[in-house]
Short mmCIF file of C-alpha atoms and ligand atoms in Angstrom, two decimals:
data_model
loop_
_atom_site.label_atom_id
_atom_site.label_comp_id
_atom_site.label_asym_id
_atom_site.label_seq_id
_atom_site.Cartn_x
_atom_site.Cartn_y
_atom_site.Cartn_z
CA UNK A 7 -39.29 111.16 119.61
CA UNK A 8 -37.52 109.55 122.08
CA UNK A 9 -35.93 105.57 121.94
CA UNK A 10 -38.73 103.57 123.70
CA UNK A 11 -41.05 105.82 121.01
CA UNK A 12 -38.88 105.25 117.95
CA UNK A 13 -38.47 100.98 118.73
CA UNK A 14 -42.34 100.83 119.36
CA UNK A 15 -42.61 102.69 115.80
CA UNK A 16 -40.22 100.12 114.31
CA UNK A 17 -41.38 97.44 115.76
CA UNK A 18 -44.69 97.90 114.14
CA UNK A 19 -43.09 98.55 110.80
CA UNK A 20 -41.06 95.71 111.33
CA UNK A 21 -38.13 98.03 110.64
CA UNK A 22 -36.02 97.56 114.29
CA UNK A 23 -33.02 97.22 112.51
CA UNK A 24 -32.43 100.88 112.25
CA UNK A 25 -31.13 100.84 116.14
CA UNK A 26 -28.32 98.38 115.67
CA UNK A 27 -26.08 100.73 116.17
CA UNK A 28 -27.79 103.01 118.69
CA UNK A 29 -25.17 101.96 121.72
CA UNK A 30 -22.14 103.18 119.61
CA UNK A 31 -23.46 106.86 119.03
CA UNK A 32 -22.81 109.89 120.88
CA UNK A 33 -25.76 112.12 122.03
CA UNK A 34 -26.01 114.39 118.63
CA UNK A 35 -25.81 111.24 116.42
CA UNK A 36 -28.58 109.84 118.52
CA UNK A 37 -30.90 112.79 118.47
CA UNK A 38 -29.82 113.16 114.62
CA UNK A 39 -31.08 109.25 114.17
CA UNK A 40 -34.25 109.83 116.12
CA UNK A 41 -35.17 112.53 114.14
CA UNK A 42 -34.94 110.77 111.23
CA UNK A 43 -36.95 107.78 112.08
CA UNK A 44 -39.53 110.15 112.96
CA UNK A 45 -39.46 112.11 109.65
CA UNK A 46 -39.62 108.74 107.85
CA UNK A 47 -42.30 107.82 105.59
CA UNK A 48 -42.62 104.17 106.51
CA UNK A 49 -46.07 103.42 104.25
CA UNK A 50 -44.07 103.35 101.20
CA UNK A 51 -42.80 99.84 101.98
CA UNK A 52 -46.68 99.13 101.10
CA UNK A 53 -45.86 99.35 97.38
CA UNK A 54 -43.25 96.35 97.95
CA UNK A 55 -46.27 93.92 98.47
CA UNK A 56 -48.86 96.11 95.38
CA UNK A 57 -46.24 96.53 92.95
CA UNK A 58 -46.27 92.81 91.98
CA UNK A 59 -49.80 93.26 90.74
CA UNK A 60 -49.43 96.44 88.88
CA UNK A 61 -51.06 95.42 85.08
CA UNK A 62 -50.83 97.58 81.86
CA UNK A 63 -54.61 98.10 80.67
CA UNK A 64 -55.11 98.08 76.53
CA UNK A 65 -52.18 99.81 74.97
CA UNK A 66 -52.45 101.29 71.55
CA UNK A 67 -51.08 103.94 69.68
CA UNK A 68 -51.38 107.23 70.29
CA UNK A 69 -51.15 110.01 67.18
CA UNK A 70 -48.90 112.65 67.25
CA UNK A 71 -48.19 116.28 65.16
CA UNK A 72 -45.43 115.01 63.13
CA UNK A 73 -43.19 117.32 61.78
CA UNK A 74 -44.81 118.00 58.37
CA UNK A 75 -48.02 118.74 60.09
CA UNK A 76 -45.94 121.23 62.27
CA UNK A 77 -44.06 122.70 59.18
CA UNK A 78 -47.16 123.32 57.54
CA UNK A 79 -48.30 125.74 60.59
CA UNK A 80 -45.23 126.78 62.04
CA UNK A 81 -46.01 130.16 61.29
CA UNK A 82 -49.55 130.13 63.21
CA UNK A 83 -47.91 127.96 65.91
CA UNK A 84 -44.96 130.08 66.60
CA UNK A 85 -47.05 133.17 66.81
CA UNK A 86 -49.59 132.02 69.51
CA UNK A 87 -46.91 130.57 71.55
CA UNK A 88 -44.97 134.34 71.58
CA UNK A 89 -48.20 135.71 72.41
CA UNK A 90 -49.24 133.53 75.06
CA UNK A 91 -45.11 134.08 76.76
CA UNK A 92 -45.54 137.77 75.88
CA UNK A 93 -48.26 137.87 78.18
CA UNK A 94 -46.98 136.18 81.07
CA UNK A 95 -48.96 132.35 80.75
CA UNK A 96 -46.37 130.11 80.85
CA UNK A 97 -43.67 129.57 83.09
CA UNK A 98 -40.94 126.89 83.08
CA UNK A 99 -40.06 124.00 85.74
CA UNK A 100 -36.33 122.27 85.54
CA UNK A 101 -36.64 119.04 87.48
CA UNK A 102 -33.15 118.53 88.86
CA UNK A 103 -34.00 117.04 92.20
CA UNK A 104 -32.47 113.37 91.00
CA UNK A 105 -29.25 112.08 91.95
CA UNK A 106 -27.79 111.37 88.98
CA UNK A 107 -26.79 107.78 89.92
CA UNK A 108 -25.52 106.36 86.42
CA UNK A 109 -23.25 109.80 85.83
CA UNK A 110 -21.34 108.78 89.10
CA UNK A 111 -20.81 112.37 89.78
CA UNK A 112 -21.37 113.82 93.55
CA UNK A 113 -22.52 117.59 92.22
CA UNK A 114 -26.18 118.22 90.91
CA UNK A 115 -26.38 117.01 87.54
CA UNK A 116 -26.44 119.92 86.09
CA UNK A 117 -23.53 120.97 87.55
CA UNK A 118 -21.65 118.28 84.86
CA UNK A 119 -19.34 120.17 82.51
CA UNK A 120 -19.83 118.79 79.14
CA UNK A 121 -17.25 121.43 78.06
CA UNK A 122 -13.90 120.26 76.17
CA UNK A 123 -12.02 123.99 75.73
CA UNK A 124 -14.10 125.73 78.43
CA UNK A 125 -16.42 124.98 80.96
CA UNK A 126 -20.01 124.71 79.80
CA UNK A 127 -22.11 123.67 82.75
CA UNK A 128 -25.55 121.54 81.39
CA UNK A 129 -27.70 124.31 83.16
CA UNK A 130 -25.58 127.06 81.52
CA UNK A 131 -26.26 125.10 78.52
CA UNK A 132 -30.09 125.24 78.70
CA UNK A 133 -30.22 128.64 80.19
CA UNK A 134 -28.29 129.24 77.10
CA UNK A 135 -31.63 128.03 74.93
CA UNK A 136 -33.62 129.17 77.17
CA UNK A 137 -32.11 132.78 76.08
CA UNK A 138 -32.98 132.05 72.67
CA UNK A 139 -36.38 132.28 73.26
CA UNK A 140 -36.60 135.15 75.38
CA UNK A 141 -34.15 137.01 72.49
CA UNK A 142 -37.62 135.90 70.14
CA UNK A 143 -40.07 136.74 72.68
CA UNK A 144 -38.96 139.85 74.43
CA UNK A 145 -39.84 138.85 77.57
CA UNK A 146 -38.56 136.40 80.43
CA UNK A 147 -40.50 133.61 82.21
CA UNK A 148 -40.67 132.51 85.66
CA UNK A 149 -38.35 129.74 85.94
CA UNK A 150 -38.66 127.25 88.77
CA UNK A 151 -36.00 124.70 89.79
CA UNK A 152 -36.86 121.50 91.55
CA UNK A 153 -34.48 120.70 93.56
CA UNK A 154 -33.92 118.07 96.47
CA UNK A 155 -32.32 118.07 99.95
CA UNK A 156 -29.02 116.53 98.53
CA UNK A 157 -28.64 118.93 95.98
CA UNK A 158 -30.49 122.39 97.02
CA UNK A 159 -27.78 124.35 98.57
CA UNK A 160 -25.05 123.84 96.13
CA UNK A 161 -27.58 124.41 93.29
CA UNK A 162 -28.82 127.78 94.58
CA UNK A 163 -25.17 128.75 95.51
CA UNK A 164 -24.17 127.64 91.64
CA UNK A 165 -26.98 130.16 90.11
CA UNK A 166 -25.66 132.95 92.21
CA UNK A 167 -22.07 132.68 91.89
CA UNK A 168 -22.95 132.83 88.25
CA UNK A 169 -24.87 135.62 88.48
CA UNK A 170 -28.47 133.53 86.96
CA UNK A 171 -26.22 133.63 83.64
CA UNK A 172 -27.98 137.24 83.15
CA UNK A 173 -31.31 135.82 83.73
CA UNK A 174 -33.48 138.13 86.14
CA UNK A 175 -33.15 136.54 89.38
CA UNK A 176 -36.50 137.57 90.60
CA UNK A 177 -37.64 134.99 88.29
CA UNK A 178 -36.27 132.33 89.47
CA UNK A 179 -37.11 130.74 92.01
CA UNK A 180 -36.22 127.85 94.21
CA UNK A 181 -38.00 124.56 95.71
CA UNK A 182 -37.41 121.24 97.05
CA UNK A 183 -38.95 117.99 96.02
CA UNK A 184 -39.53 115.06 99.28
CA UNK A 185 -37.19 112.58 100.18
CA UNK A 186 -38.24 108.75 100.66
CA UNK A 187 -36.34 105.60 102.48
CA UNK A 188 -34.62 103.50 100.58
CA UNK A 189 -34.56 99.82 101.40
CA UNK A 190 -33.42 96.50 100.74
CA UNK A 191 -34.73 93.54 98.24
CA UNK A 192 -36.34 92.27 101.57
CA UNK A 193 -37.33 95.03 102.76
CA UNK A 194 -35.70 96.36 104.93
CA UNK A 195 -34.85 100.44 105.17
CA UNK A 196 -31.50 101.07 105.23
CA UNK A 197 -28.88 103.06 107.37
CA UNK A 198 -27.03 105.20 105.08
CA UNK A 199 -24.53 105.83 108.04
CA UNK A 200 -24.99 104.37 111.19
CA UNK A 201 -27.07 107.54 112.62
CA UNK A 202 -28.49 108.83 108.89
CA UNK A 203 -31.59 106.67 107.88
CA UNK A 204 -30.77 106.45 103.85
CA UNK A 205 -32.95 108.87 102.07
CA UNK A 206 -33.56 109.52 98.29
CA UNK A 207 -35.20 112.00 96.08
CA UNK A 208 -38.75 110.21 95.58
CA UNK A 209 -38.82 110.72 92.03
CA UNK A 210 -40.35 113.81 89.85
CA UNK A 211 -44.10 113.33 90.29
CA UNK A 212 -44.33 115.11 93.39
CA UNK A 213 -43.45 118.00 91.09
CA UNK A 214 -46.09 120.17 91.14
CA UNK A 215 -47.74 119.42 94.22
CA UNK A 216 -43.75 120.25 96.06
CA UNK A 217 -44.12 123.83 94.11
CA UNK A 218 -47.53 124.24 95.87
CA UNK A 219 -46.28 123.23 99.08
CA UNK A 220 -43.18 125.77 98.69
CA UNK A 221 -45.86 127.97 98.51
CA UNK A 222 -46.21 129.06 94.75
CA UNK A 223 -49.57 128.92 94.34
CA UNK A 224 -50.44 132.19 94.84
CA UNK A 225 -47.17 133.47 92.36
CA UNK A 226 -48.90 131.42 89.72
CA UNK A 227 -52.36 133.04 90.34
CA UNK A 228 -51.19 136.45 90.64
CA UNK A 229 -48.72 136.73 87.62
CA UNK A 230 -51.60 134.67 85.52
CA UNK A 231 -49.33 131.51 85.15
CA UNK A 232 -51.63 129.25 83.05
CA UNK A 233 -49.00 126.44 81.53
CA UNK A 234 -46.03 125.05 82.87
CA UNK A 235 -43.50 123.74 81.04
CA UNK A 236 -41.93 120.76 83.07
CA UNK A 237 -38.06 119.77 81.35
CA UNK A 238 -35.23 117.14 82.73
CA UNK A 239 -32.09 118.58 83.70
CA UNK A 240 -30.66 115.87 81.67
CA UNK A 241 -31.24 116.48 78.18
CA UNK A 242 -28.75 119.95 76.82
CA UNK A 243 -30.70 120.44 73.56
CA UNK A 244 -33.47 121.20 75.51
CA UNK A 245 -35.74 124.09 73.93
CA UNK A 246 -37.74 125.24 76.60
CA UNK A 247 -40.93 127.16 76.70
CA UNK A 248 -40.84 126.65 72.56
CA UNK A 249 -43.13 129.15 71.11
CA UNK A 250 -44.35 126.62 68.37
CA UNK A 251 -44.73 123.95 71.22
CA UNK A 252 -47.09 126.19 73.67
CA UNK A 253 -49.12 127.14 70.05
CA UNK A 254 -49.21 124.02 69.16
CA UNK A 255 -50.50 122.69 72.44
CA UNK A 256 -53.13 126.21 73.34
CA UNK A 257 -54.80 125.42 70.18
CA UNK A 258 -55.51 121.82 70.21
CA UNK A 259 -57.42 122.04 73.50
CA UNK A 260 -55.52 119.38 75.19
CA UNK A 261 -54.76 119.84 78.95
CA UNK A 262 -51.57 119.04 78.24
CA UNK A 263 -48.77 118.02 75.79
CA UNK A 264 -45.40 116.12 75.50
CA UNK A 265 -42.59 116.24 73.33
CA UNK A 266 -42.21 113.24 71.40
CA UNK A 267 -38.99 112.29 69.13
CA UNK A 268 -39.26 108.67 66.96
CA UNK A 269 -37.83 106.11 68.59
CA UNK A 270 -34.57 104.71 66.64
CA UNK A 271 -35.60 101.49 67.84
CA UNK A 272 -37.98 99.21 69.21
CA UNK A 273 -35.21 98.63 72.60
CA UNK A 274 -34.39 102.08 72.93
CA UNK A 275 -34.81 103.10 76.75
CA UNK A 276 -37.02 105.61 76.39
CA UNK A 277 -41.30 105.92 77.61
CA UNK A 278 -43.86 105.45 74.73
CA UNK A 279 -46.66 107.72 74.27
CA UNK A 280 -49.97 105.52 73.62
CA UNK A 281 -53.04 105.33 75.01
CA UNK A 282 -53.95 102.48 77.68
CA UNK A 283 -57.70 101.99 78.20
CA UNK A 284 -58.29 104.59 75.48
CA UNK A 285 -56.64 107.56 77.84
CA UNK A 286 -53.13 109.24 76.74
CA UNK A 287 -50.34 107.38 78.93
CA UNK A 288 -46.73 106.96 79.15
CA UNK A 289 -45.68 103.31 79.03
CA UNK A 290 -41.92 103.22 80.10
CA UNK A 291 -39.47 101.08 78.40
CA UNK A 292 -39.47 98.46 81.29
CA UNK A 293 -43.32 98.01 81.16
CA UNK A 294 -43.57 97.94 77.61
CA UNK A 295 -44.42 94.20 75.94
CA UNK A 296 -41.37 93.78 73.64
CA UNK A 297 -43.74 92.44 71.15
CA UNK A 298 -45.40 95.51 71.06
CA UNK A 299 -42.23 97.33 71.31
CA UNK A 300 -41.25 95.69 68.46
CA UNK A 301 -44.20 96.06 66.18
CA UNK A 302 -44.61 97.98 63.02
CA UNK A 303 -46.94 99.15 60.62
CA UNK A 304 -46.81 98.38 56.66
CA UNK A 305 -44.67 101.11 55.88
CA UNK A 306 -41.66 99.80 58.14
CA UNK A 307 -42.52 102.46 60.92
CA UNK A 308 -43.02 101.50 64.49
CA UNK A 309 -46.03 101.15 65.74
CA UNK A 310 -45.43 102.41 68.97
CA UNK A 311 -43.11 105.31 67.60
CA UNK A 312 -43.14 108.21 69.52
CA UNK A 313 -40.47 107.69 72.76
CA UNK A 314 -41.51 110.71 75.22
CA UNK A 315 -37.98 113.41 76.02
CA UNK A 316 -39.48 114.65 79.41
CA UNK A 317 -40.65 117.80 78.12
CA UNK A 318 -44.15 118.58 79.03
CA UNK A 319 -46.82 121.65 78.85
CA UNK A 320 -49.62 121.37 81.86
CA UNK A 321 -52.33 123.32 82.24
CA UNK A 322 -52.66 124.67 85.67
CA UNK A 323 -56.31 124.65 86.06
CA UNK A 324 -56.38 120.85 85.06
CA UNK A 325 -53.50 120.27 87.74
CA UNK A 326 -55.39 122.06 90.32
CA UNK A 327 -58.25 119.64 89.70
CA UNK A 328 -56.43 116.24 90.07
CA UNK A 329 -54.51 117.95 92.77
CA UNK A 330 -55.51 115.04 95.48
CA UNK A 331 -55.43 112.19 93.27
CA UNK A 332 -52.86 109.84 93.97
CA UNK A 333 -49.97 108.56 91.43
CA UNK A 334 -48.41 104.97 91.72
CA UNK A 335 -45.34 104.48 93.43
CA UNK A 336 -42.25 102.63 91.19
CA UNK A 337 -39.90 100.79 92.46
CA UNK A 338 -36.52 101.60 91.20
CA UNK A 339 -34.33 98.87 92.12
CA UNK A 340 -30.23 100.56 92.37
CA UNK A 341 -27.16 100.66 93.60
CA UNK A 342 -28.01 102.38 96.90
CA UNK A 343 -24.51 102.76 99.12
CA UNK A 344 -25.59 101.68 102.91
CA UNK A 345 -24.21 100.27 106.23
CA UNK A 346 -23.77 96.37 106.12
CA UNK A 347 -22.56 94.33 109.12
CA UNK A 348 -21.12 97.56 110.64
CA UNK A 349 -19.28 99.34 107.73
CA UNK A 350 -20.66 101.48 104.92
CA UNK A 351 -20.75 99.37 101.48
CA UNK A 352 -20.78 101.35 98.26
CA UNK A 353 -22.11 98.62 95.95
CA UNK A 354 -21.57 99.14 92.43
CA UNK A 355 -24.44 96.40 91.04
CA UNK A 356 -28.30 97.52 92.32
CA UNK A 357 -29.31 96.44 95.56
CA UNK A 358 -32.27 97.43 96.59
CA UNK A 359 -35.34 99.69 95.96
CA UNK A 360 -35.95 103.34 96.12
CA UNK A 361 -39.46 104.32 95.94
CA UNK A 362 -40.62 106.92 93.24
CA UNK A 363 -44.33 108.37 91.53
CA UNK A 364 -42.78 109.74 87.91
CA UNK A 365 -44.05 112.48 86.39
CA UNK A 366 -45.07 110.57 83.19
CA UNK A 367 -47.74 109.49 85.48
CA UNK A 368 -49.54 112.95 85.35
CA UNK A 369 -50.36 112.99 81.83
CA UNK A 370 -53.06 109.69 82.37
CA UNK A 371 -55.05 111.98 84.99
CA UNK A 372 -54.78 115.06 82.53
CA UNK A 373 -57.24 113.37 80.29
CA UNK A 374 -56.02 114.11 76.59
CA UNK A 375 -52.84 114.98 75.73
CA UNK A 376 -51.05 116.21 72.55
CA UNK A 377 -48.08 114.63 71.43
CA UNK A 378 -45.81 117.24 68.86
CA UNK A 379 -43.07 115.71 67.18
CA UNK A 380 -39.70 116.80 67.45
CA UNK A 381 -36.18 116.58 65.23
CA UNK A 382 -34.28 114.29 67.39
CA UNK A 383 -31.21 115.40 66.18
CA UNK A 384 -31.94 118.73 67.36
CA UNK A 385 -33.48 118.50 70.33
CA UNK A 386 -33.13 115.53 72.32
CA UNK A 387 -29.25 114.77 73.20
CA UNK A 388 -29.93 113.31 77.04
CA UNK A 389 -27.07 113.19 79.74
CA UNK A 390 -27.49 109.64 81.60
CA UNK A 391 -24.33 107.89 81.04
CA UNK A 392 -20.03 109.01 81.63
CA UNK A 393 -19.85 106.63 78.33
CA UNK A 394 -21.46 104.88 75.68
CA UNK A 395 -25.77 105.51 74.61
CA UNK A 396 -27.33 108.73 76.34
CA UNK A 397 -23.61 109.74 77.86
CA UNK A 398 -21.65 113.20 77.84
CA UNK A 399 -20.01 111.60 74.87
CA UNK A 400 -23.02 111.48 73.11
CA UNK A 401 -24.57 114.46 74.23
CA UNK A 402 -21.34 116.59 73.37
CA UNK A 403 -21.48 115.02 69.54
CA UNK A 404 -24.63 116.31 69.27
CA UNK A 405 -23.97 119.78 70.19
CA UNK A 406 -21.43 120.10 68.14
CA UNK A 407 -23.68 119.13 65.35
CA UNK A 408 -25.74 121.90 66.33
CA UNK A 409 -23.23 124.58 66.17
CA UNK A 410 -22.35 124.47 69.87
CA UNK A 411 -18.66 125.46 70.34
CA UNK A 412 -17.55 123.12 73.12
P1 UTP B 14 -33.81 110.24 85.96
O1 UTP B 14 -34.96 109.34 85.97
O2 UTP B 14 -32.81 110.09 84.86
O3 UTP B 14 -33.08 110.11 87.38
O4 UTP B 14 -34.34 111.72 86.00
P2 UTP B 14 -31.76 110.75 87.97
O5 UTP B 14 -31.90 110.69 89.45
O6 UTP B 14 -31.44 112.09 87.40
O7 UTP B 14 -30.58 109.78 87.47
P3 UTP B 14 -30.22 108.28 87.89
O8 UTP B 14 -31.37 107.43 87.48
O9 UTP B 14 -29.99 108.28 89.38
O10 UTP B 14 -28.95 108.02 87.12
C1 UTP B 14 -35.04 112.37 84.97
C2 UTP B 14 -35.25 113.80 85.38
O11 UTP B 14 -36.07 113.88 86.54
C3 UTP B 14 -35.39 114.57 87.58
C4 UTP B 14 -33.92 114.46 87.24
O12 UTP B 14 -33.18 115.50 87.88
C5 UTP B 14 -33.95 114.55 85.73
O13 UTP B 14 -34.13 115.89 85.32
N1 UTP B 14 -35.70 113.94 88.88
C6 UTP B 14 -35.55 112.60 89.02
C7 UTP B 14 -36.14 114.73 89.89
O14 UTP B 14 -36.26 115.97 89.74
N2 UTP B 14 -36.43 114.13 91.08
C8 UTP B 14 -36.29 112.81 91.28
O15 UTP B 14 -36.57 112.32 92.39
C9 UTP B 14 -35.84 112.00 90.22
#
């Protein structure tokens, strides 16, 4: 694309901003802008105008497996799930394409040590649980990572220099999520430097159809791949590919399932499993009526309970069929860093909009979904915050709890 090209583009877009600078750049930093304006997505700026409309249909509660019901079958659970890993049907997918804004670190998030005496990285920390399982099972998944353009290199380069923390490297194996603009509250996309359009990760629903596009399909066909287990980098008492979970999940019938810990209360920032227009959906905290949020039933419990952990079981053939059918696009409104009046601003307070579809959104086109209860306290300890609720503070209390030696 050359500069007549990219200014008719913009123009149309109304987007010509993006060549203030143009005169000041040298001939790479041109060609490197160019490029980018090409590569650039520009019909996400739609959603600016259709998010305003976006309604909630008719919530209500969805039911879950609570824990007793889960004690009372463990056994059965656990033994279907061991079965079904033991013969190669479910793999694992660690979603750590984000940027891990709120953590204010530059290195992928799991990258964070959460270690006091030693280092204990958050991935070493899940590939630690994942280990448990496999020591159960006997066997070891395929293990994809998610990861994005700011974040794929170093990640890869972290697995190897630690050797895949004993895993079999042949099983793990590598992708990138897309990349969307990022633009102001009017607007308008913004420069990131003055040749660099800024870009961001464009949130985890493009999931699976990014593993597809790596060109995994045929992997999952030929190794008989039948569930995958999505998980958040985020969260280091992860258990991942739980036997009991997959059992749970294979013999309700559901095309998929979610992990579901009670909410400690009706504010905390965390998606509700219910059902909206009598389908399983994930209402995030931000969408969620506060009256309804703050509803409960005449025992005391909430009414809308069950707060999802981002810890999922799809079935493949069900993914395959929604394949082409298109999520919504959030807006996420944050403190994007960006050129202003000539000089690069790192803002600390949001600023303007990155576009992302969330994986939460898959489980309404799944069509049912089970929701299994988990022991907060042992599973869900996420990784959001450098202080305070959902920080490395919190998260390393927890682990200790657990036994972890930190
Ligand atoms: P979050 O929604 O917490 O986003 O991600 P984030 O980017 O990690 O953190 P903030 O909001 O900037 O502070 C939940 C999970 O989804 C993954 C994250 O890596 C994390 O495991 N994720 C998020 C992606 O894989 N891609 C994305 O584009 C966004």
């Amino acid at each position: 694309m050359d500069y007549n090209e990219a200014k008719q583009l913009l123009k149309k877009y109304d987007q010509l901003q993006l060549l203030d600078y143009y005169e000041e750049l040298n001939g790479e930093e041109r060609a490197k802008l160019l490029s980018d304006i090409e590569k650039t997505d520009f019909s996400v700026l739609e959603n600016l105008r259709s998010e305003d409309g976006k309604k909630l249909g008719a919530l209500a509660p969805a039911d879950a497996l609570s824990l007793e019901d889960i004690q009372r079958q463990r056994g059965e659970y656990e033994e279907c799930g061991l079965a079904a890993l033991r013969a190669g049907k479910v793999a694992a997918v660690l979603l750590a394409g984000g940027q891990g804004t709120r953590l204010g670190s530059s290195l992928p998030k799991g990258m964070y040590n959460i270690g006091l005496t030693r280092t204990l990285t958050i991935f070493e920390q899940q590939m630690n649980n994942i280990f448990d399982v496999v020591k159960k099972a006997g066997v070891m998944f395929h293990i994809f990572v998610m990861t994005s353009d700011i974040n794929d290199e170093v990640t890869r380069k972290y697995f190897a220099d630690c050797n895949y923390f004993g895993y079999d490297s042949s099983k793990i194996h590598f992708y990138e999520q897309k990349l969307a603009p990022t633009c102001s509250k009017e607007g308008k996309i913004y420069l990131d430097e003055k040749y660099k359009v800024s870009m961001s990760p464009n949130g985890n629903g493009g999931w699976y159809s990014s593993l597809v596009e790596a060109g995994y399909a045929p992997l999952l066909k030929s190794e008989g791949i039948e569930w995958l287990n999505i998980y958040a980098v985020d969260n280091v008492l992860q258990r991942i590919c739980d036997p009991v979970f997959i059992g749970a999940t294979l013999k309700s019938g559901c095309a998929c399932s979610g992990k579901v810990v009670k909410k400690v209360s009706p504010e905390e920032r965390v998606g509700v499993l219910c059902k909206e227009d009598g389908r399983p959906a994930i209402v995030e905290y931000y969408e969620m009526p506060p009256e309804l949020a703050a509803l409960r039933d005449a025992d005391g419990e909430l009414t809308y309970r069950y707060g999802v952990i981002l810890n999922y079981l799809f079935s493949v053939e069900t993914l395959n069929k929604i394949y082409n059918d298109k999520l919504p696009c959030h807006l996420a409104f944050k403190a994007v860093p960006h050129i202003e009046n000539g000089v690069r601003v790192t803002p600390s307070l949001p600023c303007g909009y990155k576009f992302e579809t969330l994986a939460v959104d898959i489980v309404r086109l799944m069509g049912s979904c089970l929701a299994v209860e988990v022991d907060r306290s042992r599973e869900f300890a996420p990784v959001k915050n450098k202080t305070g609720v959902d920080s490395v503070e919190s998260a390393r209390e927890l682990l200790k709890l657990n036994g972890v030696k930190l």
